[in-house]
Coordinates of C-alpha atoms in Angstrom, one line a residue:
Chain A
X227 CA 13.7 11.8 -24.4
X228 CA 12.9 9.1 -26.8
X229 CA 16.7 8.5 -26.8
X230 CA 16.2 6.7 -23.4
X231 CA 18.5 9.1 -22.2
X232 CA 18.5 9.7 -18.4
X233 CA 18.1 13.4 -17.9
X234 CA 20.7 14.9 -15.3
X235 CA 21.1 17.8 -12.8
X236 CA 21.6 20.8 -14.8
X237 CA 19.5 19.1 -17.9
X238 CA 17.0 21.6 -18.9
X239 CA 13.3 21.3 -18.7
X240 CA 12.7 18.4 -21.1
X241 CA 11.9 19.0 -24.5
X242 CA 8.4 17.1 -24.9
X243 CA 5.6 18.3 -27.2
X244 CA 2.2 19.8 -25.6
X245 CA -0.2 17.2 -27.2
X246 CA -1.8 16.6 -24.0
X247 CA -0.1 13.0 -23.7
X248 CA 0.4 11.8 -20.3
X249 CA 4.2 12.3 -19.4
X250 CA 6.1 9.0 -17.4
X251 CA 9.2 10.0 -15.7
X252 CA 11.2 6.7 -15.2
X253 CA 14.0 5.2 -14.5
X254 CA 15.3 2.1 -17.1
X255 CA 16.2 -0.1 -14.1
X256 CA 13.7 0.6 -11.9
X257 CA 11.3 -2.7 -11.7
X258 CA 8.8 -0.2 -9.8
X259 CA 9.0 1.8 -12.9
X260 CA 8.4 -0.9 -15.0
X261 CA 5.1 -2.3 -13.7
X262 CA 3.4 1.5 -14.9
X263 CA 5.1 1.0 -18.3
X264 CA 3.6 -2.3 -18.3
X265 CA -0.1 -1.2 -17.7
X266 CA 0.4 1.6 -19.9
X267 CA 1.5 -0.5 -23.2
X268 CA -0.8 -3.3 -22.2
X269 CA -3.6 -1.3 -22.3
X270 CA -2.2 0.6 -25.1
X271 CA -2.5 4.2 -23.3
X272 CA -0.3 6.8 -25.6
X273 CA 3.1 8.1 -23.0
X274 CA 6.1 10.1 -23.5
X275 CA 9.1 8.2 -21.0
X276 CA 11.5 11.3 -19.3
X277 CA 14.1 8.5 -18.2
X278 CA 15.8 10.1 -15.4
X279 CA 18.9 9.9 -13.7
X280 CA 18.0 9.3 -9.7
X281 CA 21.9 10.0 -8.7
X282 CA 22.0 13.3 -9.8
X283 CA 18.0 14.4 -10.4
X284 CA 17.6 17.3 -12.5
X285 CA 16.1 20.6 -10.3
X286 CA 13.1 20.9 -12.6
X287 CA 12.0 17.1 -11.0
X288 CA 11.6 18.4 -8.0
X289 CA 9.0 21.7 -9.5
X290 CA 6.7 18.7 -11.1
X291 CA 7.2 16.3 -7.7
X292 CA 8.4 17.9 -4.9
X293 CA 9.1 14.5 -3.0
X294 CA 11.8 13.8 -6.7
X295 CA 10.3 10.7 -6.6
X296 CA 10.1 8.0 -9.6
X297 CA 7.7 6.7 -11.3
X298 CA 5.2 9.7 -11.6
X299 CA 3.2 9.9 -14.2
X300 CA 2.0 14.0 -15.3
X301 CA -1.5 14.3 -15.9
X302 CA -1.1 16.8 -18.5
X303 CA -4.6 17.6 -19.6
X304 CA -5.6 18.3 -15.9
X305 CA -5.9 21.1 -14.2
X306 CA -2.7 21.8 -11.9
X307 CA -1.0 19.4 -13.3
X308 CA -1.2 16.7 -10.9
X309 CA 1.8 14.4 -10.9
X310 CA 1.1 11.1 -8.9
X311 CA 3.4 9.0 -7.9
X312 CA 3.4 4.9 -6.3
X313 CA 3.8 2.3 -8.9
X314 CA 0.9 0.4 -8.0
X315 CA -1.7 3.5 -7.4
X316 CA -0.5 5.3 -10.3
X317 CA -1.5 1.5 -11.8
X318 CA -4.9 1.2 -10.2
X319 CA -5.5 5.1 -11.5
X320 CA -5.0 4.0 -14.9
X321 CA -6.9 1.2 -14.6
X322 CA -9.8 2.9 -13.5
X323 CA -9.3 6.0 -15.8
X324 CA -8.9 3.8 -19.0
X325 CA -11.9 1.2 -19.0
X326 CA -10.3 -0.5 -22.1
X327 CA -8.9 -3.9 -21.4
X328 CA -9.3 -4.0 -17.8
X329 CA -6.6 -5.6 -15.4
X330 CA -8.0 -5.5 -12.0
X331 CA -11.1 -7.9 -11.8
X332 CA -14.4 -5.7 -10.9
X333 CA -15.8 -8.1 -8.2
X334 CA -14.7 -6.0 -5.3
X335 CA -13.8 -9.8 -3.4
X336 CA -11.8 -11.0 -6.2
X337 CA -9.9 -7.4 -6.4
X338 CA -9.1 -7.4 -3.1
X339 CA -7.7 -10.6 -3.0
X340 CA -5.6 -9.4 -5.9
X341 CA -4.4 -6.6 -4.2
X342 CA -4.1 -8.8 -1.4
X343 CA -1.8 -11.2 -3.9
X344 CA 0.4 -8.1 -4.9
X345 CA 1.2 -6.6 -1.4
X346 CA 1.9 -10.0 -0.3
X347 CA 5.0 -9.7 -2.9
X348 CA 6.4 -6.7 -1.2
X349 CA 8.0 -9.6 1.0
X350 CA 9.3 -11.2 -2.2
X351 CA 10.7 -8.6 -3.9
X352 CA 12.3 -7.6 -0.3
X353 CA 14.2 -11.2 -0.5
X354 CA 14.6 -11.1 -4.3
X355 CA 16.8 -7.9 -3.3
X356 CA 18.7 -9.4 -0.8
X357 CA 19.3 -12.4 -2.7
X358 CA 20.9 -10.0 -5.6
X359 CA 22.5 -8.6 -3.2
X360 CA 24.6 -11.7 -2.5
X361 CA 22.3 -12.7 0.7
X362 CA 20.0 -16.2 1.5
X363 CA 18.2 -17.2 -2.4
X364 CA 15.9 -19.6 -0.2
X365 CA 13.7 -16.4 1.6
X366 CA 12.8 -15.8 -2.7
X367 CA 12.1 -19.3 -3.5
X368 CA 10.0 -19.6 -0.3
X369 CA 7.7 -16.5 -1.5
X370 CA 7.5 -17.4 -5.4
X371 CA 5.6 -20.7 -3.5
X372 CA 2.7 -18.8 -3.0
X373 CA 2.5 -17.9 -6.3
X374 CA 3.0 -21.0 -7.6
X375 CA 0.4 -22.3 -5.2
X376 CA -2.3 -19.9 -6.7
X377 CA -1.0 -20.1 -9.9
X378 CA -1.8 -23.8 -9.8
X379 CA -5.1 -23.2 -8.0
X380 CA -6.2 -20.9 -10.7
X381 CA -5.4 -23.4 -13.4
X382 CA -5.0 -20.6 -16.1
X383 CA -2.6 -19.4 -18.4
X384 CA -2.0 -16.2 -16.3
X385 CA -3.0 -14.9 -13.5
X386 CA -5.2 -12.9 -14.6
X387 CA -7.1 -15.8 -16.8
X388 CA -6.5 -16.5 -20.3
X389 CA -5.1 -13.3 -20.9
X390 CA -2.3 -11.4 -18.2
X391 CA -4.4 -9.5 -15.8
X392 CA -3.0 -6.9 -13.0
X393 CA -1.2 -9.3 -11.0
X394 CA 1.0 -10.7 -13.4
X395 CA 1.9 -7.4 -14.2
X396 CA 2.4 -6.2 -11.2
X397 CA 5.2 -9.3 -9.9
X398 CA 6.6 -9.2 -13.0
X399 CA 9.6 -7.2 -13.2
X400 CA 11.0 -9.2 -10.0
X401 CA 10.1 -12.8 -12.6
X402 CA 12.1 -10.9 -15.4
X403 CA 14.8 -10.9 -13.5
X404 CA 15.4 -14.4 -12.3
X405 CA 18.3 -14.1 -15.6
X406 CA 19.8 -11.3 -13.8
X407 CA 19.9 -13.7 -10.1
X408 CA 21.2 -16.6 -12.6
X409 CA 24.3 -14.1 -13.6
X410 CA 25.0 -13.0 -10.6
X411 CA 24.6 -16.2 -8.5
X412 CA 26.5 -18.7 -10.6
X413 CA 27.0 -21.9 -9.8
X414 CA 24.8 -20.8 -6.6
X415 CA 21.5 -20.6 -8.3
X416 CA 19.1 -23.3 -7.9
X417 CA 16.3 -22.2 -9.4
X418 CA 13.8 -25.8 -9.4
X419 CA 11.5 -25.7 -12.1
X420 CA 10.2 -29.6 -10.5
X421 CA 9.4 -26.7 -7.5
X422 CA 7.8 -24.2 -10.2
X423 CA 6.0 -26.4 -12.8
X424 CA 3.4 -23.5 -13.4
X425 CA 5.5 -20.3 -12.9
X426 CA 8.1 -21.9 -15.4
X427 CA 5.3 -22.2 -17.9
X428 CA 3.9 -18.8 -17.2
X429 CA 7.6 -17.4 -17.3
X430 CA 7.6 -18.6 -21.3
X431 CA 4.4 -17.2 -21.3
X432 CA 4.9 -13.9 -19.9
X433 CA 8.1 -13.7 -22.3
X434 CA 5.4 -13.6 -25.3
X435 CA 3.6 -11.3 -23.9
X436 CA 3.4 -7.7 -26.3
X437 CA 3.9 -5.6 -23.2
X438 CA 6.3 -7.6 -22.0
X439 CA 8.1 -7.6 -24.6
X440 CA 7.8 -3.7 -25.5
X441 CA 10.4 -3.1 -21.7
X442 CA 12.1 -6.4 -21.3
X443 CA 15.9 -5.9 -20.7
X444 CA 18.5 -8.6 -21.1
X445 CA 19.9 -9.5 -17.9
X446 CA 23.4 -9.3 -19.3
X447 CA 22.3 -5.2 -19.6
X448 CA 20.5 -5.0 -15.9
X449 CA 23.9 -6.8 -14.9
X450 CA 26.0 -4.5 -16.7
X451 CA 23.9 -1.2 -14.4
X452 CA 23.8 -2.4 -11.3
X453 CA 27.7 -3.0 -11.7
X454 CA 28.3 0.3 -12.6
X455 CA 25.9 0.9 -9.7
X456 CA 27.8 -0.4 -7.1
X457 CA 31.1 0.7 -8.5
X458 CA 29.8 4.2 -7.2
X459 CA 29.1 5.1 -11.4
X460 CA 25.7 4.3 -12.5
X461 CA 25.9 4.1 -15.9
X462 CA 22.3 4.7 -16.5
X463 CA 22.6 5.4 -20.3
X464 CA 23.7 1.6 -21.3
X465 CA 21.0 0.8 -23.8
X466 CA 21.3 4.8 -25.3
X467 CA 22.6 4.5 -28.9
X468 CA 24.7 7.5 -29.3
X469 CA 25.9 7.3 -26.0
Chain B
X127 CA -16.8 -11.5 22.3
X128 CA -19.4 -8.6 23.0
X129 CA -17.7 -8.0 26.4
X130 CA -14.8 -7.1 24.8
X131 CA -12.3 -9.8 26.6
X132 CA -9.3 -10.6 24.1
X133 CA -9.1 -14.2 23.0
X134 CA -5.7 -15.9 23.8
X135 CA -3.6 -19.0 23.1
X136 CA -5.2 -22.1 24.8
X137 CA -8.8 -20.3 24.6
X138 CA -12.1 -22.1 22.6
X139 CA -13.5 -20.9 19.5
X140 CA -14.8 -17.9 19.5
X141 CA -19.0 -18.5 20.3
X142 CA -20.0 -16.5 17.0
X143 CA -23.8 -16.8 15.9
X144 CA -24.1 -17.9 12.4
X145 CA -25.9 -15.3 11.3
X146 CA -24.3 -14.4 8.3
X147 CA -22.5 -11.3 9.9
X148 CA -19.4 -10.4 9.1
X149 CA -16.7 -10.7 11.8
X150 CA -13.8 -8.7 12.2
X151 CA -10.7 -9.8 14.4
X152 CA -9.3 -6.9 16.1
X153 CA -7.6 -5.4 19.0
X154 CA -8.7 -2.7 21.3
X155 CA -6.0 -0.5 20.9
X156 CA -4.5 -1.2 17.8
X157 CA -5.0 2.1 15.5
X158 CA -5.1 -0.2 12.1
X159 CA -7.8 -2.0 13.2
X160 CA -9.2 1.0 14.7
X161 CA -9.6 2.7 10.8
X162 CA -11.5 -1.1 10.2
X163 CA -14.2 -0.2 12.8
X164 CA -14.4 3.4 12.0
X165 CA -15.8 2.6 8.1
X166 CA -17.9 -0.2 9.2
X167 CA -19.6 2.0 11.9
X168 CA -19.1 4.9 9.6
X169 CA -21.0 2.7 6.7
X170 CA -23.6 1.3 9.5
X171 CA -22.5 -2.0 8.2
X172 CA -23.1 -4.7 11.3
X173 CA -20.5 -7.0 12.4
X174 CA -19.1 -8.7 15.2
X175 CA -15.9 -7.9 17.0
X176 CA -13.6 -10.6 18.1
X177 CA -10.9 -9.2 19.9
X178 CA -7.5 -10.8 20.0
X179 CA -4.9 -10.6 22.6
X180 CA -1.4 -10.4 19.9
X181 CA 1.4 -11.9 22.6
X182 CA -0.5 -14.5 22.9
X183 CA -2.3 -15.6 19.5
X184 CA -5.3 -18.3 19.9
X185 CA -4.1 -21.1 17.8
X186 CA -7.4 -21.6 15.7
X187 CA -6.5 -17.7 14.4
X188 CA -3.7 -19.1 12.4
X189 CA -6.4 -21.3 11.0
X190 CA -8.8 -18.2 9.6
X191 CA -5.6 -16.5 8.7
X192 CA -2.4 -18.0 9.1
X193 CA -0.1 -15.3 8.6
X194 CA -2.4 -14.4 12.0
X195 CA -2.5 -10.6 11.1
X196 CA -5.0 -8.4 12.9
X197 CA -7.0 -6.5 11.6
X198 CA -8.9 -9.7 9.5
X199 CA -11.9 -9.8 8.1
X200 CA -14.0 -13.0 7.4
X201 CA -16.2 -12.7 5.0
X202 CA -18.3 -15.6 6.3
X203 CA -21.3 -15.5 3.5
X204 CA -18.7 -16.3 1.0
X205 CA -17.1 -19.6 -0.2
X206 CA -14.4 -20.3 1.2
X207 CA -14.6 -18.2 3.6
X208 CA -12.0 -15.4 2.7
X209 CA -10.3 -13.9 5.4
X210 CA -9.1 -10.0 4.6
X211 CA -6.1 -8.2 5.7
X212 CA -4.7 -5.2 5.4
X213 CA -6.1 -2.1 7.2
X214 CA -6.1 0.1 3.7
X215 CA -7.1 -3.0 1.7
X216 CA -10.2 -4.5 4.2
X217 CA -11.8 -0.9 4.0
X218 CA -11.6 -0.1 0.0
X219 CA -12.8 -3.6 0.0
X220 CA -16.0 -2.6 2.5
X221 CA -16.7 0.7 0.2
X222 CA -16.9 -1.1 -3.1
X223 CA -19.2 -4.1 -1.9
X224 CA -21.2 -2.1 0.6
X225 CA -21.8 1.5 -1.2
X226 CA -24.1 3.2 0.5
X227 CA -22.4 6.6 2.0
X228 CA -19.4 5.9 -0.2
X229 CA -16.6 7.4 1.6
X230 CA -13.7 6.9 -1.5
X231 CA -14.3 9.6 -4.0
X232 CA -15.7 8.3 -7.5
X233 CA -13.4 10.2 -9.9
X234 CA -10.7 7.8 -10.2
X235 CA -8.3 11.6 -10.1
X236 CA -9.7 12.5 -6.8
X237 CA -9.6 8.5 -5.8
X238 CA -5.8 8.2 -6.1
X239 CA -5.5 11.8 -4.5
X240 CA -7.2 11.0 -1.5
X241 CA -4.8 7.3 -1.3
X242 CA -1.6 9.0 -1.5
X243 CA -2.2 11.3 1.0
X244 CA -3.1 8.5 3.2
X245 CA -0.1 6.7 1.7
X246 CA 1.9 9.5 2.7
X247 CA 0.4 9.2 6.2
X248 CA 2.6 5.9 6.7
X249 CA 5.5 8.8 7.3
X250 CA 3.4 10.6 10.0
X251 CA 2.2 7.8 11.7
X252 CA 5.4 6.3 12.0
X253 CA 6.6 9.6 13.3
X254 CA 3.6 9.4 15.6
X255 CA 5.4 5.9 17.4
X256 CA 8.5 7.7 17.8
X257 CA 7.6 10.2 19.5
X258 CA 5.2 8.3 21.5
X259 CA 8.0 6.4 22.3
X260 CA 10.1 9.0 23.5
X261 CA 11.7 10.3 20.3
X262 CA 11.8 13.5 18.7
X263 CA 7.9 15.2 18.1
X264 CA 9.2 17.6 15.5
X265 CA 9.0 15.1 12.9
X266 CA 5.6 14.3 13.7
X267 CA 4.6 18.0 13.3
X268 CA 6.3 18.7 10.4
X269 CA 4.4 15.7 8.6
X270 CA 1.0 17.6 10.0
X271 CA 1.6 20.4 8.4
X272 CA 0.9 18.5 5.2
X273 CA -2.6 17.4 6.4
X274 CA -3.3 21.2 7.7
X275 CA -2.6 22.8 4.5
X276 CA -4.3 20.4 2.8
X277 CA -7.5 20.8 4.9
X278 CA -6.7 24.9 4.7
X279 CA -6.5 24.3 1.2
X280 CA -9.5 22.3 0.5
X281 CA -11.8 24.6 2.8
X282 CA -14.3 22.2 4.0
X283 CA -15.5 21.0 7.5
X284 CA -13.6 17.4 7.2
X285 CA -11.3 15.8 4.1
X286 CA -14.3 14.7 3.2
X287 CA -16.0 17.8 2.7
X288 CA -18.6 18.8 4.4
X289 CA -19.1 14.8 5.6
X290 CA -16.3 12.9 6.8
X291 CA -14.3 10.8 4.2
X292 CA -11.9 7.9 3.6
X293 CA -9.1 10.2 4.5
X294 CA -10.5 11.2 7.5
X295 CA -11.1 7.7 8.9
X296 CA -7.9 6.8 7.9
X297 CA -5.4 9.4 9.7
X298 CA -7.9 9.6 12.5
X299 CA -6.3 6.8 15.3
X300 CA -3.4 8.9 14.9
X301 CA -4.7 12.1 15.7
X302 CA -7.2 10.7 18.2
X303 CA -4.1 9.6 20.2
X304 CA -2.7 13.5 20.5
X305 CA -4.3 13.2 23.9
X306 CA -2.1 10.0 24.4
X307 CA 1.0 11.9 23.3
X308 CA -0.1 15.3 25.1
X309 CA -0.4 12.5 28.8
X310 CA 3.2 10.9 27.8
X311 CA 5.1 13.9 27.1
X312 CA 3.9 16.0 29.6
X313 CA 5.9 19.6 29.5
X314 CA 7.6 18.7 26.6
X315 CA 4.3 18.6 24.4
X316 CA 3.7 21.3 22.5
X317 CA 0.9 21.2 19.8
X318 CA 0.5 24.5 18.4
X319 CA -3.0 25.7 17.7
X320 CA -1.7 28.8 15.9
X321 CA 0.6 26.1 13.3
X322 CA -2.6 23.9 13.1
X323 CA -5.7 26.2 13.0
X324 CA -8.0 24.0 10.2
X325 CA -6.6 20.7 12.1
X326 CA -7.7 22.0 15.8
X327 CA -11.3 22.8 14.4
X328 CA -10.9 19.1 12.9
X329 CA -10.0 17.7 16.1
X330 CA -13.3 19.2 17.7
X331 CA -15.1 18.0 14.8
X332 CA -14.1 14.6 14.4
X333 CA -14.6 13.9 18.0
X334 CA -18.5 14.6 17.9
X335 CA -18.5 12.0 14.9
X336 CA -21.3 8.8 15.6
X337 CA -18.2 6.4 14.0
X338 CA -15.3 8.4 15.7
X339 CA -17.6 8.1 19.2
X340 CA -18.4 4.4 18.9
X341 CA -14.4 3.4 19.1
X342 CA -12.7 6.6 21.2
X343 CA -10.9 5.4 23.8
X344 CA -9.6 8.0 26.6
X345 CA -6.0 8.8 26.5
X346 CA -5.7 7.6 30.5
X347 CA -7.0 4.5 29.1
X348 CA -4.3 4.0 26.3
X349 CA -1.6 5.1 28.7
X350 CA -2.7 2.7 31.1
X351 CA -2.3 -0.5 28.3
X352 CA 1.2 0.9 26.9
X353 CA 2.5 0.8 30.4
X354 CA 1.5 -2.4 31.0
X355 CA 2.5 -3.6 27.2
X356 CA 6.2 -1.7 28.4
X357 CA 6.4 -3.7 31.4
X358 CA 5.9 -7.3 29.4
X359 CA 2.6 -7.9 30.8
X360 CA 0.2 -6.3 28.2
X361 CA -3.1 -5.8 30.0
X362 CA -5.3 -6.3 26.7
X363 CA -8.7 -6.5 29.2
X364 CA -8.6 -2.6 30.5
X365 CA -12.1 -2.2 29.4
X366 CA -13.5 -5.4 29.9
X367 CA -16.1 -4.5 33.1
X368 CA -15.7 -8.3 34.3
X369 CA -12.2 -8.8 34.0

């Protein structure tokens, strides 16, 4: 489990000790995945990761989460347990649940418009897809305005303030992987940091950031999966040691 | 604006007292906007309706809110002002800064419950346009069946418990419009009050709801507009006595 291994069909139940420690099954690759292991090291909440594989999902998946899906995090210590599932409620829950370092901002009007910030993404990470995916990079460019806009508006460090708050969080996996759009675009990427003055800055930023840090993946890696990926062999045991 | 008459392309400025009130840009028969009007009614918290006809936008909409969604909520005591969008987002937004009869639960566990069963309610609502729209209804039952056991399961008069609750608000326009589907389907409806026993008393409950009341719109009624939407000349102005 700690290997990072991705647990298969046929795996057996996995072997994680009964300490009452919430339980995140995951997927290395998976940028929805990533923002709850962002909120859970940045506000330093104890996890075991189950990494598993989503071509060939293990039976005992589908007894925690009958909908198989990934991320869900296990409640452990609660009655049942519950298993929730949705990158960003599964976010907000924690949030809530663990008062420590708080992400979302309490005013309810500057929260919304927080949540407002992140669903808005959906449309970028859409055309961030699409653009790895060999389609139009402009549609990505065109959304990451917005943030730059607001970014510049806000006049902080982060979005959150002087410290990364839930919205950085939350669009960060798709920033992460502007490397991975480099490497696969070539020649072809055109990424304008005259157009980006402030996310550039906050890219460097984010980059020192300890959760950050704790799930960043070299492109050259993400790359290397979503190559195996679309040769019809996810390899989604790359960054396992004794693989 | 009282009268109900949708504002379109070409028309004034809506003639909104300032009075502080919050106004909410909506359409008569859209069921996301409809869950916006159920909490504030449901919360007693006054505002005024300004209804907007969608194939033909007004053009100072784009300047409250230019991505010129409706439902949108201007906040019009606050700086700026904000404008809200969002169905899901608007109401959270309503039951943090107005909470009196709090209709999210307060346990952040029971919280994130309650939102991904009305996340999971994107699937039966989409089922619901399908088969409004002459598609398969099977689909649309079979994502019931969810909502029934869970009602079964929870033993109470409404989601709520023994008041109505954020998840009943929220899958309500839905189920409000079984009439709708029961009118366009005709023989081929068939509801099953023996596969939906908790839901049926639901039904009867929900419809003798003050909030539910204050928005119902007879089936005949949303027929009526869908034919007229079907034929390319959306009749927006049904209910409007003087149109």
């Amino acid at each position: 489990m700690s290997s990072g291994r991705h647990l298969a069909k046929g795996s057996p139940t996995p072997d994680v000790p009964e300490d009452g420690i919430l339980r995140l099954y995951s997927m290395r690759f998976c940028p929805f995945a990533q923002r709850v292991h962002l909120v859970l090291d940045a506000k330093q909440i104890p996890y075991h990761s189950i990494y598993i594989n989503l071509s060939e999902k293990p039976e005992w998946l589908f007894e925690k989460n009958p909908q198989g899906k990934v991320p869900a995090l296990e409640l452990v210590r609660e009655p049942g347990p519950p298993v929730l599932t949705e990158s960003l409620l599964i976010c907000e829950y924690l949030d809530e649940q663990y008062p420590l370092r708080p992400l979302y901002p309490r005013d309810p009007l500057k929260k919304v418009q927080e949540k407002l910030l992140i669903e808005r993404f959906n449309a970028v990470l859409g055309a961030f897809f699409k653009a790895s995916d060999g389609g139009e990079i402009e549609p990505f460019w065109n959304g990451l305005d917005v943030y730059e806009r607001e970014l510049s508006r806000r006049d902080t460090a982060f979005f959150g303030g002087e410290q990364t708050g839930i919205l950085d969080y939350m669009i960060w996996p798709w920033c992460e992987r502007l490397e991975l759009l480099k490497l696969q675009r070539g020649e072809d990427y055109n990424f304008d940091e005259t157009r980006f003055p402030q996310l550039s800055l906050w890219l460097e930023r984010m980059k020192r950031d300890v959760a950050v840090m704790a799930f960043y993946m070299e492109a050259e890696v993400q790359a290397e999966f979503l190559r195996t990926r679309s040769a019809g062999k996810p390899n989604y045991n790359l960054l396992v040691k004794d693989a």
